[in-house]
Short mmCIF file of C-alpha atoms in Angstrom, two decimals:
data_model
loop_
_atom_site.label_atom_id
_atom_site.label_comp_id
_atom_site.label_asym_id
_atom_site.label_seq_id
_atom_site.Cartn_x
_atom_site.Cartn_y
_atom_site.Cartn_z
CA MET A 1037 145.76 110.85 71.26
CA THR A 1038 144.46 107.19 70.75
CA PHE A 1039 145.60 104.41 72.77
CA GLU A 1040 146.49 100.09 71.66
CA SER A 1041 143.70 99.49 74.05
CA HIS A 1042 144.38 96.08 76.37
CA LEU A 1043 141.53 96.94 78.66
CA PHE A 1044 137.98 95.55 78.04
CA TYR A 1045 134.65 96.48 79.67
CA GLN A 1046 131.24 95.78 78.37
CA THR A 1047 131.71 96.03 74.28
CA ARG A 1048 134.23 97.10 72.07
CA SER A 1049 132.98 100.27 71.82
CA ARG A 1050 135.95 103.11 72.22
CA ARG A 1051 135.52 106.40 74.18
CA PRO A 1052 137.68 109.87 73.79
CA VAL A 1053 140.59 109.74 76.48
CA LEU A 1054 139.74 112.01 79.40
CA SER A 1055 141.98 114.39 80.02
CA GLU A 1056 140.77 116.35 83.32
CA ALA A 1057 137.48 116.83 84.71
CA ARG A 1058 136.21 120.16 87.45
CA GLY A 1059 133.11 121.00 88.90
CA VAL A 1060 130.33 119.48 86.60
CA TYR A 1061 132.44 119.65 83.65
CA MET A 1062 134.93 116.83 82.11
CA TRP A 1063 137.53 117.67 79.07
CA ASP A 1064 138.86 114.85 76.59
CA VAL A 1065 142.15 115.32 75.36
CA ASP A 1066 141.06 117.05 71.83
CA GLY A 1067 139.32 119.60 73.97
CA LYS A 1068 135.75 118.85 74.06
CA ARG A 1069 133.91 119.59 77.11
CA TYR A 1070 131.34 117.19 78.41
CA LEU A 1071 128.64 118.52 80.79
CA ASP A 1072 128.42 115.24 83.37
CA GLY A 1073 124.54 114.94 83.51
CA SER A 1074 124.79 111.81 85.26
CA SER A 1075 127.67 112.52 87.55
CA GLY A 1076 129.14 109.20 85.62
CA ALA A 1077 127.30 106.45 87.13
CA MET A 1078 125.51 108.74 90.02
CA VAL A 1079 128.84 108.54 91.51
CA SER A 1080 130.32 112.27 91.82
CA ASN A 1081 127.85 113.55 93.55
CA ILE A 1082 130.23 116.93 95.00
CA GLY A 1083 131.78 116.88 91.17
CA HIS A 1084 134.71 116.93 89.75
CA SER A 1085 138.48 117.69 91.60
CA ASN A 1086 137.04 119.86 94.33
CA PRO A 1087 140.12 121.29 96.34
CA ARG A 1088 139.44 120.28 99.98
CA VAL A 1089 138.69 116.82 99.20
CA LEU A 1090 141.92 116.65 97.11
CA GLU A 1091 143.94 118.58 99.93
CA ALA A 1092 142.59 115.62 102.77
CA MET A 1093 143.90 112.86 100.45
CA ARG A 1094 147.33 114.62 100.15
CA ARG A 1095 147.30 115.07 103.89
CA GLN A 1096 146.53 111.57 104.84
CA MET A 1097 148.97 110.28 102.04
CA GLU A 1098 151.40 111.98 103.91
CA LYS A 1099 150.67 109.77 106.81
CA SER A 1100 150.01 106.20 104.93
CA THR A 1101 147.75 105.11 102.31
CA PHE A 1102 147.17 101.44 103.90
CA GLY A 1103 146.65 99.77 107.11
CA TYR A 1104 145.09 96.51 107.60
CA ARG A 1105 142.14 96.84 109.81
CA LEU A 1106 143.27 93.48 111.95
CA HIS A 1107 146.67 95.45 112.49
CA PHE A 1108 145.43 99.11 113.29
CA GLU A 1109 142.65 101.42 113.94
CA THR A 1110 142.68 104.30 112.11
CA GLU A 1111 141.87 107.90 112.48
CA SER A 1112 140.33 108.81 109.22
CA SER A 1113 137.94 105.55 109.56
CA GLU A 1114 136.97 105.90 113.17
CA GLN A 1115 136.25 109.85 112.10
CA LEU A 1116 134.27 108.96 109.46
CA ALA A 1117 132.17 105.84 111.08
CA ALA A 1118 131.44 108.47 113.85
CA LYS A 1119 129.80 110.94 111.13
CA VAL A 1120 128.09 108.19 109.34
CA ALA A 1121 126.82 106.88 112.58
CA ALA A 1122 125.36 110.38 113.06
CA LEU A 1123 123.62 110.93 109.77
CA SER A 1124 122.04 107.33 110.22
CA PRO A 1125 118.71 106.65 111.97
CA ALA A 1126 118.88 106.49 115.37
CA GLY A 1127 120.50 103.24 116.76
CA MET A 1128 122.29 102.73 113.28
CA GLU A 1129 125.58 103.39 115.15
CA LYS A 1130 127.95 100.50 113.63
CA VAL A 1131 129.70 100.88 110.42
CA PHE A 1132 131.75 98.45 108.10
CA PHE A 1133 133.52 99.57 105.17
CA VAL A 1134 134.05 98.05 101.84
CA SER A 1135 135.07 99.19 98.58
CA GLY A 1136 131.95 99.55 96.45
CA GLY A 1137 127.89 99.07 96.17
CA SER A 1138 128.08 95.45 95.27
CA GLU A 1139 130.50 94.81 98.58
CA ALA A 1140 128.13 96.75 100.67
CA VAL A 1141 124.98 94.94 99.67
CA GLU A 1142 127.13 91.59 100.21
CA SER A 1143 127.97 92.61 103.56
CA ALA A 1144 124.21 93.59 103.98
CA ILE A 1145 123.04 89.97 103.46
CA LYS A 1146 125.85 88.12 104.93
CA LEU A 1147 125.68 89.90 108.19
CA ALA A 1148 121.93 89.07 108.35
CA ARG A 1149 122.66 85.73 107.90
CA GLN A 1150 125.33 85.31 110.83
CA TYR A 1151 122.68 87.34 112.92
CA ALA A 1152 119.90 84.49 112.23
CA VAL A 1153 121.98 81.96 112.62
CA THR A 1154 123.92 83.35 116.37
CA VAL A 1155 119.94 83.84 117.36
CA GLY A 1156 118.85 80.58 116.77
CA GLN A 1157 117.04 81.55 113.32
CA GLY A 1158 119.18 79.27 110.96
CA SER A 1159 115.80 78.32 108.86
CA ARG A 1160 116.40 81.77 107.71
CA TRP A 1161 117.97 82.42 104.68
CA LYS A 1162 115.79 83.83 101.57
CA VAL A 1163 115.87 87.23 100.58
CA ILE A 1164 113.02 88.29 98.73
CA SER A 1165 113.45 91.82 96.44
CA LEU A 1166 111.79 93.50 93.54
CA ASN A 1167 111.53 92.94 90.09
CA PRO A 1168 113.25 94.93 88.39
CA SER A 1169 115.59 95.83 90.22
CA TYR A 1170 119.15 95.91 90.97
CA HIS A 1171 121.74 95.51 93.46
CA GLY A 1172 125.27 93.97 92.07
CA SER A 1173 127.67 92.21 90.14
CA THR A 1174 129.01 89.74 92.64
CA LEU A 1175 127.14 86.65 92.83
CA GLY A 1176 125.26 87.53 96.03
CA ALA A 1177 123.87 90.28 95.04
CA LEU A 1178 122.89 89.30 91.59
CA ALA A 1179 121.32 86.86 93.28
CA LEU A 1180 118.57 89.74 94.82
CA THR A 1181 118.80 91.45 90.88
CA GLY A 1182 115.69 91.37 89.01
CA TYR A 1183 117.29 92.30 85.73
CA ALA A 1184 117.10 89.40 83.66
CA PRO A 1185 119.80 90.44 80.98
CA LEU A 1186 122.30 90.92 83.83
CA SER A 1187 121.53 87.89 85.86
CA ASP A 1188 120.08 84.95 83.73
CA PRO A 1189 123.61 83.79 82.59
CA PHE A 1190 124.63 83.04 85.86
CA ALA A 1191 121.56 81.58 86.91
CA PRO A 1192 123.01 78.05 87.43
CA MET A 1193 126.09 79.58 89.69
CA MET A 1194 123.90 81.18 92.51
CA GLN A 1195 121.28 80.75 94.71
CA ALA A 1196 118.26 82.62 93.29
CA MET A 1197 115.78 84.67 95.12
CA PRO A 1198 112.39 85.13 95.39
CA LYS A 1199 110.95 88.21 93.96
CA ILE A 1200 107.90 90.67 94.35
CA PRO A 1201 106.59 93.43 91.42
CA ALA A 1202 108.52 96.46 91.99
CA PRO A 1203 105.65 98.86 92.66
CA ARG A 1204 105.48 101.16 89.41
CA ALA A 1205 102.17 102.48 89.66
CA TYR A 1206 102.70 104.70 86.67
CA LEU A 1207 102.71 101.41 84.55
CA ASP A 1208 99.99 99.97 86.29
CA GLY A 1209 97.58 102.60 85.88
CA LEU A 1210 97.30 103.18 89.52
CA ASP A 1211 97.37 106.39 91.44
CA SER A 1212 100.48 106.65 93.47
CA ASP A 1213 99.52 109.15 95.65
CA ASP A 1214 96.70 107.07 96.71
CA PRO A 1215 97.51 104.70 100.13
CA ALA A 1216 95.29 101.86 98.93
CA THR A 1217 98.16 101.87 95.78
CA GLY A 1218 100.82 101.43 98.33
CA ALA A 1219 98.81 98.92 100.61
CA HIS A 1220 98.36 97.05 97.19
CA TYR A 1221 101.81 96.62 96.43
CA ALA A 1222 103.25 96.26 100.02
CA ALA A 1223 100.43 92.88 100.21
CA MET A 1224 102.57 91.53 97.85
CA LEU A 1225 105.63 91.01 100.34
CA GLU A 1226 103.47 90.09 102.62
CA ALA A 1227 101.87 87.19 100.40
CA LYS A 1228 105.60 86.13 98.67
CA ILE A 1229 106.73 85.66 102.46
CA LEU A 1230 103.89 83.30 103.11
CA GLU A 1231 104.13 81.56 100.18
CA GLU A 1232 107.66 81.14 101.21
CA GLY A 1233 107.27 80.22 104.58
CA PRO A 1234 107.98 82.70 107.52
CA ASP A 1235 110.59 80.82 108.77
CA SER A 1236 112.45 80.77 105.82
CA VAL A 1237 112.43 84.35 105.14
CA LEU A 1238 115.21 86.26 106.10
CA ALA A 1239 115.09 89.56 104.87
CA PHE A 1240 113.74 91.73 102.31
CA ILE A 1241 115.44 94.37 100.43
CA GLN A 1242 114.66 97.47 98.49
CA GLU A 1243 115.52 100.80 97.09
CA PRO A 1244 113.78 103.82 98.96
CA VAL A 1245 114.40 105.91 95.68
CA GLY A 1246 114.81 103.80 92.50
CA GLY A 1247 118.15 103.43 90.80
CA ALA A 1248 119.26 102.24 87.48
CA SER A 1249 116.49 99.68 87.16
CA THR A 1250 113.49 101.27 87.79
CA GLY A 1251 114.84 104.78 86.84
CA ALA A 1252 114.21 106.66 89.86
CA LEU A 1253 111.15 105.10 90.93
CA MET A 1254 109.45 107.13 94.05
CA PRO A 1255 107.17 104.68 96.13
CA PRO A 1256 103.47 105.20 96.26
CA ALA A 1257 101.74 106.73 99.50
CA GLY A 1258 102.06 104.29 102.00
CA TYR A 1259 103.90 101.91 101.01
CA MET A 1260 107.63 102.47 103.05
CA ARG A 1261 105.06 102.14 106.26
CA GLU A 1262 103.50 99.12 105.19
CA ILE A 1263 107.00 97.38 104.28
CA ARG A 1264 108.33 98.15 107.57
CA GLU A 1265 105.31 97.15 109.85
CA ILE A 1266 104.85 93.63 107.76
CA CYS A 1267 108.84 93.11 107.77
CA ASP A 1268 108.09 93.60 111.71
CA ARG A 1269 104.87 91.45 112.24
CA TYR A 1270 106.96 88.25 110.82
CA GLY A 1271 110.58 88.71 112.29
CA VAL A 1272 111.65 89.90 108.81
CA LEU A 1273 115.15 92.13 108.56
CA LEU A 1274 114.57 95.17 105.85
CA ILE A 1275 117.90 96.18 104.28
CA HIS A 1276 118.08 99.23 102.43
CA ASP A 1277 119.85 99.66 99.35
CA GLU A 1278 121.08 103.33 99.44
CA VAL A 1279 124.28 102.80 97.01
CA MET A 1280 122.18 105.38 94.79
CA SER A 1281 119.77 106.93 96.70
CA GLY A 1282 122.16 108.00 99.45
CA GLY A 1283 124.74 110.15 100.24
CA GLY A 1284 122.71 113.21 99.68
CA ARG A 1285 121.62 113.36 96.64
CA THR A 1286 117.88 113.12 96.79
CA GLY A 1287 118.05 116.20 99.29
CA ARG A 1288 118.50 114.67 102.69
CA PHE A 1289 121.52 111.87 103.26
CA LEU A 1290 119.48 108.87 102.95
CA GLY A 1291 116.83 108.35 100.49
CA SER A 1292 114.59 106.45 103.20
CA GLU A 1293 114.67 109.92 105.23
CA HIS A 1294 111.83 111.30 102.83
CA SER A 1295 109.27 108.34 104.07
CA GLY A 1296 110.55 108.52 107.57
CA ILE A 1297 111.17 104.66 107.59
CA ALA A 1298 114.32 103.23 109.44
CA PRO A 1299 115.70 99.94 108.18
CA ASP A 1300 117.91 97.60 110.08
CA ILE A 1301 120.67 97.52 107.43
CA ILE A 1302 121.58 100.16 104.84
CA ALA A 1303 123.85 99.69 102.43
CA ILE A 1304 125.57 103.00 100.63
CA SER A 1305 128.22 103.86 98.01
CA LYS A 1306 128.71 105.37 94.94
CA GLY A 1307 128.09 109.43 95.77
CA PHE A 1308 129.34 108.42 99.62
CA GLY A 1309 132.65 108.70 98.37
CA ALA A 1310 131.94 110.94 95.54
CA GLY A 1311 134.01 109.01 93.22
CA TYR A 1312 137.63 110.03 94.72
CA ALA A 1313 138.18 107.01 96.22
CA PRO A 1314 136.24 103.32 96.22
CA LEU A 1315 134.18 103.12 99.31
CA GLY A 1316 131.01 102.28 100.53
CA ALA A 1317 129.38 101.07 103.94
CA MET A 1318 127.23 98.62 105.31
CA ILE A 1319 125.29 100.69 108.46
CA ALA A 1320 123.23 98.62 111.18
CA THR A 1321 122.62 98.69 115.14
CA ASP A 1322 123.58 97.26 117.95
CA ARG A 1323 120.95 94.62 117.93
CA LEU A 1324 122.35 92.98 115.17
CA ILE A 1325 125.88 93.37 115.52
CA ASP A 1326 126.44 92.63 118.94
CA PRO A 1327 125.29 88.98 119.02
CA VAL A 1328 127.68 88.30 115.86
CA LEU A 1329 130.77 89.50 117.42
CA ASP A 1330 129.95 87.73 121.03
CA ALA A 1331 129.70 84.79 119.34
CA GLY A 1332 132.86 84.56 117.52
CA GLY A 1333 133.05 87.83 114.90
CA PHE A 1334 131.56 88.37 111.74
CA LEU A 1335 132.94 86.01 109.00
CA HIS A 1336 133.16 88.39 106.10
CA GLY A 1337 136.01 91.04 104.87
CA HIS A 1338 137.88 92.55 102.37
CA THR A 1339 141.44 93.90 102.15
CA TYR A 1340 140.55 97.32 101.36
CA ALA A 1341 137.87 97.72 103.82
CA GLY A 1342 138.49 100.84 106.18
CA ASN A 1343 141.39 101.87 103.78
CA PRO A 1344 142.54 105.08 105.32
CA GLN A 1345 142.64 106.71 102.15
CA ALA A 1346 139.65 105.97 101.05
CA CYS A 1347 138.01 106.78 104.31
CA ALA A 1348 139.90 110.38 104.67
CA ALA A 1349 138.33 110.84 100.74
CA GLY A 1350 135.06 110.24 102.04
CA LEU A 1351 135.27 112.40 105.25
CA ALA A 1352 136.09 115.12 103.36
CA VAL A 1353 133.24 114.95 100.68
CA LEU A 1354 130.67 114.68 103.88
CA GLU A 1355 132.27 117.60 105.04
CA GLU A 1356 131.78 119.23 102.00
CA ILE A 1357 128.30 118.44 101.72
CA GLU A 1358 127.51 120.03 105.07
CA ALA A 1359 129.70 122.84 104.64
CA GLY A 1360 128.12 123.78 101.06
CA GLU A 1361 124.94 122.60 102.02
CA LEU A 1362 124.48 120.72 99.05
CA MET A 1363 121.85 118.80 100.30
CA VAL A 1364 119.75 122.00 100.01
CA ASN A 1365 120.88 122.49 96.82
CA ALA A 1366 120.42 119.28 95.95
CA ALA A 1367 116.80 119.63 96.48
CA ARG A 1368 116.15 123.07 95.31
CA MET A 1369 118.18 122.35 91.71
CA GLY A 1370 116.47 119.23 91.82
CA GLY A 1371 112.81 120.51 91.60
CA LEU A 1372 114.26 123.06 88.87
CA LEU A 1373 115.52 120.36 87.08
CA LYS A 1374 112.86 118.02 87.11
CA ALA A 1375 109.99 121.09 86.53
CA ARG A 1376 112.27 121.25 83.22
CA LEU A 1377 112.01 117.62 82.34
CA GLU A 1378 108.39 117.72 82.77
CA ASN A 1379 107.98 120.60 80.59
CA LEU A 1380 109.94 118.55 77.83
CA MET A 1381 106.74 116.59 77.94
CA GLN A 1382 104.97 119.05 76.28
CA ARG A 1383 107.22 118.97 73.23
CA PHE A 1384 108.11 115.59 72.40
CA SER A 1385 105.03 113.36 72.84
CA PHE A 1386 107.32 110.31 73.20
CA ILE A 1387 108.26 110.87 77.16
CA GLY A 1388 105.83 109.16 78.90
CA ASP A 1389 106.70 109.74 82.63
CA VAL A 1390 108.98 112.09 84.81
CA ARG A 1391 110.06 110.83 88.40
CA GLY A 1392 112.42 110.91 91.08
CA GLU A 1393 113.48 113.08 94.33
CA GLY A 1394 116.15 115.95 94.22
CA LEU A 1395 118.80 115.61 91.91
CA LEU A 1396 118.37 111.41 91.53
CA LEU A 1397 115.71 112.17 88.23
CA ALA A 1398 114.65 110.05 85.12
CA PHE A 1399 112.42 110.20 82.70
CA GLU A 1400 111.30 107.13 80.29
CA LEU A 1401 110.06 106.99 76.76
CA VAL A 1402 106.79 105.27 75.33
CA ALA A 1403 105.23 105.17 72.27
CA ASP A 1404 101.72 105.74 74.01
CA ARG A 1405 101.37 108.15 77.04
CA HIS A 1406 98.19 106.47 77.82
CA THR A 1407 99.20 102.95 77.60
CA MET A 1408 102.74 103.16 78.57
CA GLN A 1409 103.42 100.95 75.60
CA PRO A 1410 107.28 101.04 75.16
CA LEU A 1411 108.47 102.31 71.57
CA PRO A 1412 109.88 99.48 70.06
CA LYS A 1413 112.76 97.39 70.80
CA ALA A 1414 114.51 98.08 67.45
CA LEU A 1415 114.73 101.75 67.80
CA ASN A 1416 116.97 101.18 70.62
CA ALA A 1417 116.07 104.41 72.05
CA HIS A 1418 118.23 103.43 75.55
CA THR A 1419 121.66 103.69 73.54
CA GLU A 1420 120.81 105.86 70.47
CA LEU A 1421 119.36 108.65 72.79
CA VAL A 1422 122.72 108.32 75.37
CA GLU A 1423 125.00 108.80 71.68
CA LEU A 1424 123.43 111.84 70.63
CA ALA A 1425 123.70 113.38 73.85
CA TYR A 1426 127.00 112.52 74.14
CA ALA A 1427 127.42 113.92 70.66
CA GLU A 1428 126.43 117.14 72.17
CA GLY A 1429 128.51 117.18 75.05
CA LEU A 1430 126.13 115.81 77.71
CA ILE A 1431 126.64 112.35 79.39
CA ILE A 1432 123.51 110.78 80.85
CA TYR A 1433 122.73 107.15 81.65
CA SER A 1434 120.01 104.72 80.40
CA ARG A 1435 118.49 101.02 81.23
CA ARG A 1436 115.93 99.45 79.66
CA THR A 1437 112.74 99.61 81.61
CA ARG A 1438 111.30 96.50 82.19
CA GLY A 1439 113.64 94.15 83.15
CA GLY A 1440 116.49 94.86 81.03
CA LEU A 1441 114.30 93.31 78.03
CA GLU A 1442 112.50 96.05 76.97
CA GLY A 1443 111.48 100.21 77.37
CA ASP A 1444 113.90 103.03 77.57
CA HIS A 1445 114.66 105.07 80.83
CA PHE A 1446 117.49 107.80 81.41
CA MET A 1447 118.90 109.17 84.25
CA VAL A 1448 119.24 112.55 84.63
CA CYS A 1449 121.65 113.38 87.68
CA PRO A 1450 124.07 115.91 87.87
CA PRO A 1451 126.36 116.18 90.53
CA MET A 1452 124.90 118.27 93.66
CA ILE A 1453 126.41 121.46 93.29
CA VAL A 1454 124.49 122.07 89.54
CA THR A 1455 123.60 125.35 88.93
CA GLU A 1456 120.49 127.20 87.26
CA GLU A 1457 122.84 128.07 84.51
CA GLN A 1458 124.28 124.63 84.02
CA ILE A 1459 120.86 122.92 84.14
CA ASP A 1460 119.63 125.73 81.30
CA GLU A 1461 122.40 124.10 79.53
CA LEU A 1462 121.97 120.54 80.27
CA ILE A 1463 118.34 120.84 79.13
CA ASP A 1464 119.29 122.68 75.65
CA MET A 1465 121.64 120.09 75.27
CA LEU A 1466 119.00 117.10 75.88
CA THR A 1467 116.15 118.91 74.02
CA SER A 1468 118.65 119.12 70.56
CA ALA A 1469 119.44 115.52 70.89
CA LEU A 1470 116.05 114.44 71.74
CA GLY A 1471 114.92 116.06 68.33
CA LYS A 1472 117.14 114.55 66.58
CA PHE A 1473 116.33 111.41 68.04
CA ALA A 1474 112.65 112.05 67.13
CA ALA A 1475 113.86 112.81 63.32
CA ARG A 1476 115.53 109.64 63.05
CA ALA A 1477 112.98 107.42 64.72
CA GLY A 1478 110.01 108.78 62.57
CA LEU A 1479 108.50 110.28 66.44
CA ALA A 1480 106.19 113.57 66.54
CA VAL A 1481 107.48 116.04 68.44
CA GLU A 1482 104.73 118.36 69.73
CA THR A 1483 101.99 116.68 71.80
CA ALA A 1484 98.49 117.12 70.79
#
């Protein structure tokens, strides 16, 4: 089946027409089956077509599909907010719902700014972020993003924000397990705050576990704690972008739980709604919310904020994660999958690094594992391997590793329901795709 497409997205390329999706698998209309090895764009955390989530959505549809937040409170949004607050760090009990990750990040920085203005710190407006990083495609979120191909064309239209290097110890030849490494990268934040002027710096935003731009990057030892202390020292708000790492994928509800560090504001989306409805949230403390509400209200909002249908889906997703102990499975299957990916390094010398937590994992291809020199850009490995895997029936997700300009990493993030047998299947297809890529690119297969 083909359509005369009136849709357009990034390119003119076409994909098969989706017929159905169940569990970790998807089928096109010709009957070919695909293993969703990246959960879409790291979204389908509990797999596709979960019957209990679908039933919860049907029940809500029979009640109402829309209720504007300024006209009504809704049972599903209140219940979901309570559930999110219970899963969040102590004291983070206020939730603002949105439809996606970019909206969640925009909400976070706008809340931070309104709080600063309300408490007499109107000189604070700069939000420091990492390079590379990705925080969304709207202009506010894009100003925080350190990924040149995505942000450079729009630079004249936005206020670009200060950046510091992401803590990529593996590329800099540093030991990520050494607390001195964490201190080294954290010191860059303090230096940037002093350079910009502490009274002008509003917030620092980071992903507790790296997303697509850094490929599941794990912070070096001590980094998160040092960052928290620096933010406190200078009165800078700490925002955690958990759009990709939140929702249980890392084995904890939030990626920051692995370091034990709580931020001031959290942005969450993607796996939070698990693909059943457009859903995201900003989570914050009363300390920030109360002054803003007392001063006249949060000057921000979206039409579908707190949509009862989306919230009913989100609540059912969280209940499914808890009832099925899917975070436990994500930790266990993630450990197994990571070990299998590391085993591939023994066969393919051009795999230079495997990293991540739980089922938020990535591997990176390089020309030289010792120097971490990237593969030649002309090989277009980040697209070629994805296409070869797709032909095998495996879906993975890629980005250019080094600011979008060169380097190649691949996200391997199947749904949290994945089994050991399905991981075996995933690795078999990935191995075949890597072998075909090596032959096509003239790369060595066996390591020395």
